[in-house]
């Protein structure tokens, strides 16, 4: 592997942190395009320097993504049902995704070429981890600014408001699902890093505070946004990481380290429990699910304005509980009936529903995987899914702590896509970016014996 100069790697890491920090922020197109464009130009040079390393099985996920791009192109010209909208989406979204791939591949190769230099690798990691934390930090920066300025009655600029997404009515609004998708990876990566630090017998406040701090911050963000599935994901990763620590590395923890970790975990679990107790949707989940599953008996799912049937508790089901299950069932049936898909990343469920039931008024299925399948059919769904799974699988070959981006970060995004309506430009671009990046980090550089398996220590 040709070693890439430190300055170029450092610049690419900063560009990624900048890109990830503003990826979900409205009206930041120039910043995103600047970071992607410059990153891809640098990435092309890095790829050329190490082009012979790409012919190995760990590059297979990248090959699947390239096949996906070819499939989307074929879909546009010969399979899709709405060429004008598909063409607009192709030139606006898929072109951007394709142009960002050299950045992702070059970034992975550039970092991997400097694995042996632990001092430089530590610097790259600090910048990359900060980039993953930026969406959460920006959220609380806006939150604190609004509270402080609001106390004195000063006007708050629109771009600093924390408002729910409302289309044209709220031009700076951000959907809750985007917060979960882009903030959860930092939470998951932090947990994975804490496990690695404990494995190195180096757990302490000095080495662990950046990772401990992001845990309650992420949970607090989901609590403020009242996102119940965000809390579910938090509990899944907390339970998994604490289980690993207790069963594998418990003896390596000092008393002080154990108390510190327990305190952070208690705060996080307490916020999760408080969120669950205050959310009435959990209390009627079973009853709502029973009536929502009867999509053939009750067709209220076709249009929310018609109201929902009464559940066994004598109550009207909550919209989230009812629509999630009913639309998942209907969407799965539509996917079976339309195995090649409709052709749109976000609106295929609504379009296919309109074709079959003209009086329907559907939107998204609440599952990005299902929405993507309805858009590009089973071939498109399988190509993206297996690219993500293989990239996650091969990430174990990356050196610590870079393996965490795949094993924990990419895994968290894939999990969020199961129950969140994020089959849209930024989300799909981000997950495909991570597939390329994680695959590049795992590529064999020919000298694995010279690279410490444990990576650098956070001293």
Short mmCIF file of C-alpha atoms in Angstrom, two decimals, residues 144-156:
data_model
loop_
_atom_site.label_atom_id
_atom_site.label_comp_id
_atom_site.label_asym_id
_atom_site.label_seq_id
_atom_site.Cartn_x
_atom_site.Cartn_y
_atom_site.Cartn_z
CA UNK A 144 -28.72 26.09 24.67
CA UNK A 145 -28.63 29.20 22.48
CA UNK A 146 -32.43 29.27 22.14
CA UNK A 147 -32.90 28.90 25.89
CA UNK A 148 -30.36 31.59 26.70
CA UNK A 149 -31.56 34.12 24.11
CA UNK A 150 -35.23 33.36 24.74
CA UNK A 151 -34.79 34.24 28.40
CA UNK A 152 -33.95 37.82 27.46
CA UNK A 153 -36.59 38.08 24.74
CA UNK A 154 -34.23 38.42 21.80
CA UNK A 155 -35.33 37.01 18.41
CA UNK A 156 -33.82 33.67 17.40
#
